[in-house]
XYZ file of C-alpha atoms in Angstrom:
749
model
C 87.952 87.043 140.641
C 87.093 85.001 137.634
C 83.621 83.666 139.554
C 82.834 87.248 139.090
C 83.329 86.961 135.894
C 81.952 83.989 134.845
C 78.658 85.249 136.581
C 78.534 88.640 135.231
C 78.708 86.684 131.579
C 75.634 84.522 132.885
C 74.030 87.311 133.478
C 74.437 88.862 129.969
C 73.679 85.176 128.531
C 70.456 85.272 130.526
C 69.399 88.590 128.854
C 70.950 87.716 125.387
C 68.571 89.043 122.164
C 66.571 86.604 120.627
C 64.749 87.610 117.033
C 60.987 87.070 117.045
C 59.342 83.741 116.629
C 58.503 83.628 112.953
C 61.983 84.880 112.426
C 63.438 82.284 114.000
C 61.736 79.600 112.412
C 62.669 81.201 109.013
C 66.180 81.046 110.016
C 66.084 77.614 110.398
C 64.150 76.618 107.726
C 66.185 78.644 105.269
C 69.215 76.185 106.390
C 67.433 73.137 105.622
C 67.721 72.536 109.838
C 64.501 70.405 111.132
C 63.694 70.959 114.737
C 64.959 67.750 115.696
C 68.179 68.700 114.550
C 68.398 71.757 116.498
C 67.119 70.203 119.551
C 69.690 67.705 119.311
C 72.156 70.298 119.075
C 70.983 72.212 121.989
C 70.383 68.959 124.095
C 66.574 69.589 124.594
C 62.706 68.012 123.339
C 61.909 69.099 120.196
C 58.663 70.033 121.777
C 60.595 72.814 123.485
C 62.201 74.038 120.697
C 58.716 74.203 118.804
C 57.627 76.205 121.754
C 60.305 78.711 121.262
C 59.342 79.187 117.421
C 56.047 79.634 118.274
C 56.600 82.118 120.672
C 54.957 80.239 123.496
C 57.858 80.119 125.698
C 61.052 81.431 125.653
C 64.383 79.669 126.230
C 66.308 80.103 129.348
C 69.992 80.096 130.064
C 72.571 77.873 129.441
C 70.278 77.192 126.544
C 69.298 80.537 125.640
C 72.928 81.524 125.265
C 73.500 78.409 122.883
C 70.377 79.505 120.884
C 71.099 82.986 120.269
C 74.642 81.565 119.033
C 73.129 79.754 116.314
C 70.189 81.822 115.228
C 72.864 85.125 115.240
C 75.123 82.897 112.491
C 71.918 81.708 110.492
C 71.141 85.558 110.164
C 74.470 86.130 108.806
C 73.791 83.350 106.479
C 70.374 84.641 105.783
C 69.893 88.338 105.860
C 65.959 88.843 106.472
C 66.199 91.698 103.646
C 67.435 88.996 100.920
C 66.056 86.611 99.027
C 68.331 83.328 98.943
C 67.712 81.325 95.868
C 65.802 78.471 96.757
C 67.604 74.786 95.962
C 67.266 73.862 92.669
C 64.435 71.438 92.332
C 65.233 67.806 91.425
C 62.324 67.599 88.739
C 62.499 63.762 88.106
C 60.299 61.449 90.205
C 61.710 60.658 93.292
C 63.847 57.426 93.806
C 61.292 56.612 96.831
C 58.710 56.534 94.217
C 59.546 54.980 91.139
C 62.372 52.584 90.141
C 62.975 54.466 86.316
C 62.406 57.821 85.555
C 59.923 58.533 82.642
C 60.872 57.680 79.216
C 60.498 61.502 78.270
C 63.129 62.444 75.852
C 64.465 65.274 78.321
C 63.727 66.585 81.779
C 60.334 68.717 82.347
C 60.245 71.912 85.103
C 57.481 71.087 87.701
C 54.850 73.601 86.729
C 55.841 76.663 88.637
C 52.698 77.380 90.085
C 52.376 73.336 91.676
C 51.856 73.328 95.077
C 55.058 73.136 97.053
C 53.868 69.777 98.916
C 53.715 68.707 95.387
C 57.530 69.574 94.549
C 58.095 67.855 98.053
C 56.520 64.608 96.548
C 58.176 64.881 93.470
C 61.860 65.853 94.879
C 61.601 63.433 98.296
C 62.436 67.178 100.258
C 59.803 67.803 103.350
C 60.228 69.637 106.132
C 59.542 68.190 109.689
C 59.332 68.856 113.457
C 59.428 65.352 113.819
C 59.946 62.438 111.319
C 58.880 58.760 111.878
C 61.137 55.760 110.747
C 58.098 54.338 109.420
C 57.294 56.379 106.446
C 58.270 53.611 103.878
C 58.549 53.992 100.520
C 55.151 53.692 98.623
C 56.264 50.484 97.463
C 55.353 48.815 100.673
C 51.935 47.008 100.364
C 50.605 47.195 103.525
C 50.810 48.886 107.020
C 50.433 47.511 110.143
C 46.936 47.417 112.440
C 48.167 50.080 114.315
C 52.073 51.953 114.730
C 55.022 49.156 115.507
C 57.197 51.814 116.876
C 59.498 51.042 119.788
C 59.721 52.896 123.086
C 63.364 54.143 122.287
C 63.372 57.825 121.392
C 65.582 57.240 118.558
C 63.728 54.284 117.157
C 60.383 56.461 116.741
C 61.849 59.474 114.927
C 62.956 59.106 111.516
C 66.006 60.261 110.068
C 65.511 63.957 109.585
C 65.406 65.301 105.567
C 66.533 68.390 104.031
C 63.642 71.197 104.303
C 61.397 72.054 101.237
C 62.762 75.697 99.798
C 58.880 76.767 100.641
C 56.447 76.393 102.738
C 52.443 75.348 101.673
C 50.518 78.213 99.693
C 48.136 78.541 103.127
C 51.149 78.863 105.452
C 51.623 81.551 103.320
C 48.959 83.428 102.773
C 47.144 82.538 106.109
C 49.009 82.432 109.655
C 45.583 80.759 110.505
C 46.269 77.798 108.512
C 50.028 77.465 108.952
C 49.943 73.734 109.466
C 48.190 73.084 106.318
C 45.002 71.687 105.546
C 44.456 68.756 107.222
C 46.718 65.882 109.522
C 46.880 61.931 110.072
C 46.600 61.528 113.859
C 48.368 58.693 115.000
C 49.309 56.641 118.357
C 53.445 55.571 119.204
C 53.815 52.642 121.010
C 54.278 54.494 124.263
C 50.697 56.076 124.113
C 51.785 59.726 122.451
C 49.540 60.890 119.733
C 51.550 62.834 116.922
C 49.450 64.525 114.476
C 51.217 64.307 110.550
C 50.814 67.522 108.791
C 51.080 68.539 104.805
C 54.655 69.149 104.503
C 56.327 66.677 106.951
C 55.494 68.497 110.356
C 54.574 66.727 113.152
C 52.991 67.882 116.147
C 52.507 66.835 119.470
C 48.822 66.079 120.613
C 47.935 66.267 123.739
C 44.095 65.048 123.261
C 43.233 62.266 125.541
C 39.423 62.281 124.031
C 37.583 63.164 120.619
C 35.944 66.084 122.218
C 39.335 67.626 123.489
C 40.824 66.516 120.014
C 38.669 68.992 118.396
C 39.128 71.697 120.716
C 42.855 71.037 120.371
C 42.146 71.198 116.734
C 40.554 74.371 116.323
C 42.552 76.569 118.921
C 45.914 74.811 118.700
C 46.346 72.831 115.516
C 46.603 75.618 113.131
C 44.873 73.235 110.533
C 42.433 74.155 107.353
C 42.386 76.170 104.700
C 41.294 79.274 102.936
C 38.357 79.726 101.251
C 38.231 79.422 97.460
C 36.283 82.059 96.364
C 35.531 85.415 97.774
C 32.083 84.944 99.422
C 32.866 81.316 100.127
C 33.833 80.089 103.506
C 37.215 78.691 104.528
C 38.137 74.935 104.390
C 37.448 73.066 107.848
C 40.465 70.852 109.145
C 40.488 67.332 108.598
C 41.598 64.851 110.812
C 42.728 61.363 109.572
C 42.566 58.627 112.422
C 44.722 55.579 112.205
C 43.705 52.605 113.711
C 46.105 53.275 116.420
C 44.270 56.395 117.106
C 40.946 55.339 117.218
C 41.819 53.218 119.874
C 43.349 55.626 121.905
C 40.179 57.466 121.612
C 37.328 54.563 122.178
C 36.749 53.991 118.683
C 36.303 50.508 116.772
C 39.107 49.444 114.508
C 36.248 48.616 112.124
C 32.584 48.804 111.988
C 30.193 45.729 112.109
C 28.736 44.809 109.423
C 25.452 46.385 111.020
C 27.491 49.503 111.191
C 28.860 49.489 107.667
C 25.706 49.091 106.327
C 23.932 52.111 108.873
C 27.204 53.749 107.768
C 27.661 54.789 111.081
C 28.312 53.524 114.988
C 25.011 54.089 116.818
C 23.802 57.128 118.929
C 24.170 55.599 122.268
C 28.143 55.009 121.260
C 29.986 56.317 124.440
C 32.261 58.358 122.290
C 28.808 60.372 121.149
C 27.647 60.617 124.669
C 31.270 62.530 125.176
C 30.514 64.762 122.512
C 27.563 65.695 123.595
C 28.073 66.133 127.042
C 31.124 68.393 125.824
C 27.829 70.339 123.441
C 29.485 69.129 120.595
C 27.017 67.812 117.440
C 27.057 65.935 114.394
C 25.769 65.979 111.179
C 22.604 63.700 110.112
C 24.886 60.985 108.768
C 26.222 60.607 112.287
C 29.595 59.217 113.356
C 30.927 57.441 109.945
C 33.988 57.452 107.852
C 33.493 60.753 107.135
C 32.355 62.661 110.601
C 31.579 65.995 111.212
C 31.547 67.272 114.492
C 30.445 71.362 115.040
C 28.979 73.920 117.015
C 26.628 76.425 116.119
C 29.049 79.234 114.688
C 29.060 82.797 116.298
C 29.422 84.841 113.545
C 32.986 84.172 111.468
C 34.342 81.770 114.089
C 35.200 78.594 112.555
C 34.034 75.324 114.932
C 34.037 72.361 113.072
C 36.266 69.748 112.497
C 36.178 67.355 109.500
C 37.158 63.463 110.739
C 38.405 61.105 108.067
C 38.657 56.957 109.324
C 40.249 54.521 106.637
C 39.705 51.602 108.233
C 35.830 52.654 108.308
C 36.645 52.257 104.111
C 36.304 56.419 104.037
C 38.717 56.200 101.242
C 37.371 53.722 98.596
C 40.151 51.684 97.190
C 38.414 52.192 93.717
C 39.135 55.527 93.867
C 42.131 55.853 96.538
C 43.723 52.311 95.831
C 45.983 51.874 98.662
C 45.686 55.164 100.425
C 44.618 53.306 103.356
C 47.351 51.467 104.017
C 50.330 53.914 103.690
C 51.765 55.481 107.092
C 50.649 58.524 108.384
C 53.348 60.760 106.870
C 53.269 59.609 103.376
C 48.852 59.570 103.494
C 49.574 63.274 105.049
C 51.474 64.190 101.489
C 49.002 61.928 99.250
C 46.277 63.848 100.945
C 47.758 66.819 101.371
C 48.350 67.120 97.402
C 44.791 66.828 96.305
C 43.720 68.995 99.564
C 45.590 72.166 97.603
C 45.055 70.979 94.340
C 41.329 70.100 94.387
C 40.241 70.877 97.765
C 40.099 69.728 101.172
C 37.870 66.164 101.410
C 34.407 66.441 102.848
C 33.841 62.702 102.329
C 34.002 60.525 98.968
C 35.451 61.982 95.875
C 31.858 61.711 94.689
C 30.960 64.316 97.713
C 34.038 66.498 97.458
C 33.301 66.744 93.828
C 29.929 68.036 94.569
C 31.070 70.723 96.994
C 33.915 72.260 94.854
C 31.456 73.268 92.835
C 29.583 75.176 95.939
C 32.992 76.364 97.070
C 33.602 78.180 94.053
C 29.926 79.344 93.531
C 28.618 80.119 97.003
C 24.923 80.391 97.118
C 25.052 83.846 98.952
C 27.092 86.633 98.962
C 27.356 89.960 101.521
C 25.384 92.597 99.898
C 26.602 96.402 99.738
C 26.314 98.426 103.008
C 22.937 99.614 103.376
C 21.920 103.411 104.608
C 22.947 102.195 108.285
C 26.149 100.452 107.141
C 24.898 96.837 107.588
C 25.443 94.390 105.122
C 22.940 91.650 104.056
C 23.017 88.017 102.674
C 21.807 88.095 98.835
C 21.684 85.834 96.158
C 25.557 85.482 94.673
C 24.898 85.523 90.462
C 26.227 82.775 88.864
C 25.264 80.313 91.619
C 22.712 77.477 91.795
C 21.486 79.853 95.200
C 20.644 78.483 98.312
C 16.824 76.832 97.852
C 16.466 73.684 95.650
C 14.243 73.890 92.492
C 11.841 71.200 91.236
C 13.183 69.485 87.797
C 11.417 69.067 85.184
C 9.108 65.883 85.004
C 11.121 64.402 82.151
C 14.185 64.498 84.097
C 12.860 63.372 87.134
C 14.468 59.999 87.988
C 11.619 56.958 88.382
C 10.537 57.449 91.670
C 10.303 61.249 91.887
C 7.657 63.014 93.707
C 6.479 64.263 90.467
C 6.043 61.313 88.871
C 4.009 59.652 92.164
C 0.240 59.891 90.458
C 1.770 57.354 87.647
C 0.303 54.187 87.306
C 2.396 51.414 89.428
C 4.917 49.492 87.357
C 4.791 52.031 84.672
C 7.593 52.234 82.078
C 8.306 55.611 80.684
C 9.251 55.545 77.255
C 11.932 57.938 75.492
C 8.916 60.316 74.833
C 8.446 60.844 78.709
C 11.986 60.383 79.948
C 15.117 62.120 79.583
C 17.487 59.569 78.634
C 20.744 61.300 78.182
C 23.729 58.545 79.077
C 27.127 57.602 78.112
C 27.785 54.953 75.229
C 27.800 51.496 75.483
C 27.428 50.420 71.710
C 29.430 47.814 69.760
C 28.602 46.274 66.279
C 30.351 42.811 64.676
C 33.239 43.249 62.068
C 33.061 43.987 58.905
C 35.214 41.180 56.784
C 37.644 43.455 55.913
C 38.431 44.199 59.704
C 38.523 40.941 60.554
C 41.446 40.753 57.808
C 43.539 43.127 60.140
C 45.494 42.113 63.196
C 44.801 44.028 66.071
C 41.991 45.949 68.168
C 43.455 49.143 69.664
C 41.328 50.970 72.355
C 41.934 54.811 72.931
C 40.467 56.501 75.512
C 39.535 60.680 76.208
C 41.154 61.804 78.812
C 39.017 62.964 81.579
C 36.231 63.286 79.017
C 32.890 64.180 81.684
C 35.503 67.040 82.484
C 36.097 68.365 79.213
C 31.959 67.719 78.635
C 31.772 70.288 81.181
C 34.109 73.214 79.989
C 32.483 76.144 78.602
C 29.231 74.600 78.788
C 25.775 77.025 79.153
C 23.914 75.152 81.814
C 20.695 76.396 83.375
C 20.496 77.913 87.181
C 17.089 78.104 87.983
C 14.159 76.470 87.321
C 12.590 75.384 84.251
C 9.844 76.533 81.818
C 7.691 74.592 80.072
C 7.074 75.940 76.560
C 4.635 74.834 73.679
C 6.257 74.496 70.162
C 9.341 76.480 70.849
C 11.838 77.282 68.654
C 15.249 75.522 68.790
C 18.211 77.906 70.821
C 21.655 76.400 70.703
C 22.107 78.670 73.202
C 19.443 78.057 75.315
C 19.804 74.665 78.278
C 16.756 72.939 78.729
C 15.250 69.592 77.768
C 13.555 69.143 73.888
C 10.972 66.857 73.190
C 11.475 66.598 69.008
C 11.618 63.836 66.310
C 15.062 62.784 65.256
C 14.619 59.824 63.384
C 15.174 61.491 59.895
C 18.731 62.354 60.827
C 20.686 60.074 58.179
C 24.165 59.202 58.718
C 24.909 58.386 55.434
C 24.855 61.672 54.621
C 25.959 64.196 56.913
C 27.878 68.037 57.267
C 31.283 67.879 58.277
C 32.357 71.485 58.967
C 30.397 73.132 55.638
C 30.619 69.832 53.527
C 28.456 67.303 52.519
C 30.216 64.276 53.470
C 29.097 60.387 52.747
C 29.548 58.016 54.987
C 28.455 54.471 55.704
C 25.705 55.033 58.302
C 25.260 51.330 59.177
C 28.497 51.498 60.776
C 28.372 54.570 62.974
C 26.751 54.761 66.014
C 23.437 57.135 66.235
C 24.579 60.290 68.299
C 21.194 60.422 69.921
C 21.022 56.832 71.835
C 23.713 55.685 74.474
C 22.827 52.316 72.457
C 23.704 53.928 69.272
C 20.234 53.075 67.652
C 18.635 55.057 65.608
C 15.625 57.159 67.512
C 12.048 55.584 66.198
C 10.362 58.778 66.717
C 10.009 61.708 69.491
C 11.915 61.614 72.527
C 13.352 63.820 75.230
C 17.039 65.685 74.289
C 19.195 67.771 76.220
C 20.351 71.046 74.253
C 24.106 69.873 73.449
C 22.007 66.866 71.158
C 19.665 68.301 69.491
C 22.206 71.229 69.142
C 24.111 68.617 67.266
C 21.440 67.639 64.978
C 21.211 70.945 63.540
C 25.125 70.641 62.937
C 24.611 67.494 60.869
C 22.630 69.560 58.563
C 19.339 68.602 59.224
C 16.426 70.517 60.817
C 14.643 69.865 63.925
C 10.995 70.828 65.122
C 10.846 70.768 69.053
C 7.056 69.643 70.261
C 7.758 71.344 73.554
C 10.611 72.132 75.520
C 11.362 72.844 79.536
C 14.084 75.861 78.922
C 16.076 77.521 81.978
C 16.002 81.385 80.839
C 18.739 81.944 83.414
C 21.853 79.942 82.554
C 25.545 80.716 83.094
C 28.695 79.035 82.541
C 28.430 77.484 86.275
C 30.803 74.698 85.682
C 34.085 76.671 84.540
C 35.886 77.321 87.354
C 35.062 73.440 88.218
C 36.669 72.350 85.022
C 39.761 74.647 85.005
C 40.601 73.605 89.172
C 40.646 69.897 88.311
C 41.983 69.902 85.001
C 44.810 72.148 86.489
C 45.007 69.037 89.251
C 44.980 66.843 86.951
C 47.431 68.316 84.462
C 50.037 69.380 87.246
C 49.962 65.753 88.875
C 50.356 64.110 85.651
C 53.226 66.316 85.005
C 54.714 65.086 88.419
C 55.085 61.821 87.040
C 56.636 62.858 83.896
C 53.679 63.229 81.545
C 53.415 66.659 80.525
C 51.170 68.512 77.941
C 52.778 69.217 74.506
C 54.919 66.405 74.051
C 55.164 64.822 70.698
C 52.843 61.558 70.317
C 55.569 59.034 70.599
C 56.762 60.985 73.126
C 53.471 60.779 75.118
C 52.814 57.320 74.580
C 56.465 56.363 75.986
C 55.763 58.490 79.110
C 52.233 56.832 79.826
C 53.911 53.656 79.715
C 53.956 52.319 83.256
C 53.355 56.018 84.584
C 51.138 54.554 87.819
C 54.556 52.192 88.726
C 56.572 55.026 88.955
C 54.973 56.866 91.637
C 52.316 55.188 92.645
C 51.271 57.797 95.706
C 51.473 60.060 93.065
C 49.353 58.005 90.735
C 46.973 57.802 93.870
C 45.770 61.634 93.291
C 45.585 61.531 89.517
C 42.620 58.545 89.916
C 41.122 60.536 92.674
C 40.803 63.860 90.847
C 39.389 61.533 87.725
C 36.930 60.191 90.145
C 36.248 63.483 91.958
C 35.208 64.432 88.243
C 33.090 61.389 87.723
C 31.310 61.314 91.098
C 30.664 64.954 91.187
C 28.492 64.775 88.492
C 26.748 61.889 89.314
C 25.828 63.505 92.576
C 23.653 65.909 90.493
C 21.040 62.844 90.162
C 21.841 61.415 93.791
C 19.225 58.839 93.725
C 17.900 57.388 97.409
C 20.356 55.624 99.955
C 17.831 53.335 101.884
C 16.809 55.152 105.034
C 12.881 53.939 104.451
C 12.416 55.394 101.540
C 9.286 54.194 99.089
C 8.814 55.721 95.505
C 6.978 58.603 95.234
C 8.448 59.933 98.683
C 11.259 62.508 98.421
C 15.014 61.423 99.558
C 17.116 63.485 101.148
C 19.319 64.729 98.025
C 16.302 66.448 96.758
C 16.611 69.338 99.699
C 19.849 70.770 97.978
C 19.899 73.310 95.342
C 23.130 70.948 93.392
C 20.591 68.435 93.044
C 20.670 68.810 89.289
C 19.734 66.217 86.993
C 19.544 68.781 83.950
C 23.157 69.925 84.500
C 24.079 66.326 84.664
C 22.293 65.286 81.566
C 23.706 68.132 80.070
C 27.670 67.018 80.520
C 26.911 63.539 79.511
C 25.030 64.624 76.492
C 27.727 67.127 75.463
C 30.389 64.654 76.544
C 28.963 61.976 73.853
C 28.345 64.304 71.011
C 31.828 65.532 71.437
C 33.266 61.746 71.279
C 30.754 61.445 68.081
C 32.013 64.423 66.042
C 35.924 62.895 66.698
C 34.093 59.772 65.435
C 32.390 61.223 62.088
C 35.516 63.398 61.166
C 37.880 60.089 61.628
C 36.042 58.444 59.154
C 35.074 60.838 56.995
C 38.848 61.127 56.405
C 39.993 57.669 56.794
C 37.395 55.168 56.320
C 38.332 53.838 59.506
C 34.400 53.200 61.708
C 34.491 51.923 65.511
C 34.233 48.761 66.229
C 32.967 49.430 70.290
C 32.418 51.899 72.041
C 31.945 52.097 75.971
C 31.406 55.571 77.501
C 34.913 57.477 76.975
C 36.763 54.358 75.009
C 36.369 53.816 71.247
C 38.232 50.639 69.742
C 39.064 50.155 66.446
C 40.448 47.733 64.084
C 44.161 48.206 62.783
C 47.215 46.598 61.236
C 49.647 47.666 64.563
C 49.031 47.714 68.287
C 49.645 51.255 68.435
C 46.878 54.537 68.356
C 49.351 55.869 66.006
C 49.312 52.724 63.520
C 45.422 54.344 62.751
C 45.303 57.874 63.704
C 45.962 60.098 60.630
C 48.896 62.124 61.833
C 50.627 64.281 58.960
C 54.042 65.450 59.998
C 53.321 65.316 63.492
C 50.196 66.803 63.099
C 46.719 65.322 64.073
C 43.416 65.592 61.767
C 42.162 68.927 62.696
C 38.719 68.195 64.832
C 39.863 64.415 65.630
C 41.683 62.388 67.740
C 44.932 63.817 69.142
C 46.895 62.146 71.805
C 48.189 63.726 74.496
C 47.228 64.519 78.459
C 44.898 67.317 78.415
C 41.366 66.865 78.964
C 39.590 65.645 75.677
C 42.714 64.151 73.813
C 42.917 60.698 73.945
C 45.500 58.035 75.029
C 46.047 54.724 74.658
C 43.533 52.088 76.638
C 45.001 48.875 75.511
C 45.662 46.600 72.369
C 44.337 42.725 72.052
C 44.029 40.795 68.726
C 41.779 40.567 66.146
C 41.291 36.756 67.038
C 40.927 37.548 70.622
C 38.135 39.991 69.850
C 36.214 37.272 67.034
C 37.250 34.419 69.834
C 35.336 36.080 73.094
C 32.226 36.945 71.097
C 31.831 33.699 69.325
C 32.713 31.729 72.796
C 29.725 33.589 74.788
C 27.642 33.620 71.793
C 27.152 37.273 71.410
C 28.090 38.842 67.982
C 27.973 42.629 69.414
C 29.398 42.195 72.381
C 30.956 45.283 73.572
C 34.970 44.721 73.323
C 35.733 48.170 74.764
C 34.892 46.612 78.336
C 37.734 44.373 78.220
C 40.154 45.859 76.027
C 42.627 47.016 78.388
C 43.973 43.348 79.712
C 41.733 41.507 77.833
C 39.963 39.381 80.574
C 36.742 38.824 80.028
C 34.498 37.676 83.178
C 31.350 39.393 83.226
C 29.491 38.902 80.135
C 26.276 39.157 79.402
C 24.647 38.044 76.565
C 20.833 38.430 77.135
C 20.368 34.531 78.394
């Protein structure tokens, strides 16, 4: 009889009621369990549990009864209609990233709108379906050429960590991208490929070749990100291939010198032939460090995958630091934070910066339905459109097709060429300054982003106007004589003030020299001459009547990314000056991986603006011929010039107000770094703070874009010795103020 009872019990167990797959996953994550832990308890493979949660397979006896019992217990603890409080987030930088907490007076909370993966980076918590013990702390300086895991499953799997309290925004808002925007593909010693996703998730990768890897990514991986604006497009999934993955898929671990120069592997490579046979295509840049593999889209169906290959120098060390040497799980976290706060990388930081502009302002949108109910593609107001426009002749860089009729070796002067660039200016120190002890450098935070904020730029083609009346709200390029502006007497606000003009750089030229006659300027530069109290009479202009604040959304997203990541590092907005300086001291060493994200965000700002006037990049180009970048609607040198003009003018305005209030003048300026002589080594030794409040309109310490931080301090004796050693009395000391190392002096010889 007992055998019959056992059979009946087994029959009942075989039909144990289970919650839906999504609920199974919710219950596991609510209790902080990893797939590894559940699989170990039920004596099954991790992939088996993953399949149950994805709804691909259903558990069978005897595991089904145990699994149902587990889920039943969890359902009692975490009912579906309840909203249990998430574990309190530790707002300090995690021990795996830092040796000491930020020297702030009190702990500051992580911003509530910060991406959950940012919280994971801050707290050290991740959600893993499979983890890896090679996920070493960021302090590790390098990673082996390929994954060095032993063959045992225990050594291949890292210790499980407590689940993060929430999923990424992409998973919450769009089930198509529930595994995040990207994955790092690695291969263990057994030859098994794994995809390390954002948030600690690790997926099995069954693909044996690049074509099948692309197919798997689009059909099964659930990678990607939702569009950033209404008429935009979803972000394509990004796969980062480690050296071990390159070996598995038949790709070289490094490019030859010839391939590096070409930026791609040869067209006849076997992997490219495999893709061609499978009807996949590559973009014009071919199979290089940032390859894009696609098929022509049918309707709204996505059919494109981006590849990033760090060992081919996809992650430039100037902008991404040591990211290429990070273990797969850590690299996924760094790139995932950047992707969630900026966008999924589309190439270099410069390419991504430009792509972000388009993603926020797509060139077209769907029209209202016509009489038949059909929608059509139409221009999206506020965008640059889908077709490129010619720049004005004065805005064209040398070699542009508009200048092909100029005599060979002709050098254009200020009256022929718009030359809006950042400052590179210095002057000899006065006797009074030589009696002081220190040279202190201050640096404007993401200065070019601040220059883009609220800036009105042209959206369409220029219109040539003779003898125009200057309008500070009309974007364009103006030929005007500003040589009469005298910096010894200028308006500051509504009052005229007298200054020592010989100690100030001119705001109208990058070298700080006073203009000698008519020259081309962007609107912000001419408007500043009017602000200083002087009349202007333009001779001619190229203006753009169709205009708008095209860069506002771009600025806001990059600003938020920068501030959120700096907050994760313990540097918050609205800190007291002394606390801010203390928090900034050594912030990069506190969490090197977060510092990588900060560096990449700042590079995205500068690089994106630089791409607006991208120059020829080889390809057999000759002066007078068009180059590839000219075919983009985002090739807009006038917008770049306007941002640089406004950034330089913003800096000069602060310098003038500081001089009018304190009598102190800068010794050197390089782009967004300004050097002053002072009696003490700190910015607080010369910035005029009164009762904790800065000079209105002057320099203010803080992390927000446009505010300043300490760049470096050297002695006055150091500055004089360097200039004397290199026989360069006007050597730009701002270039070397950070660490005092002088290695690339050009004294004109």
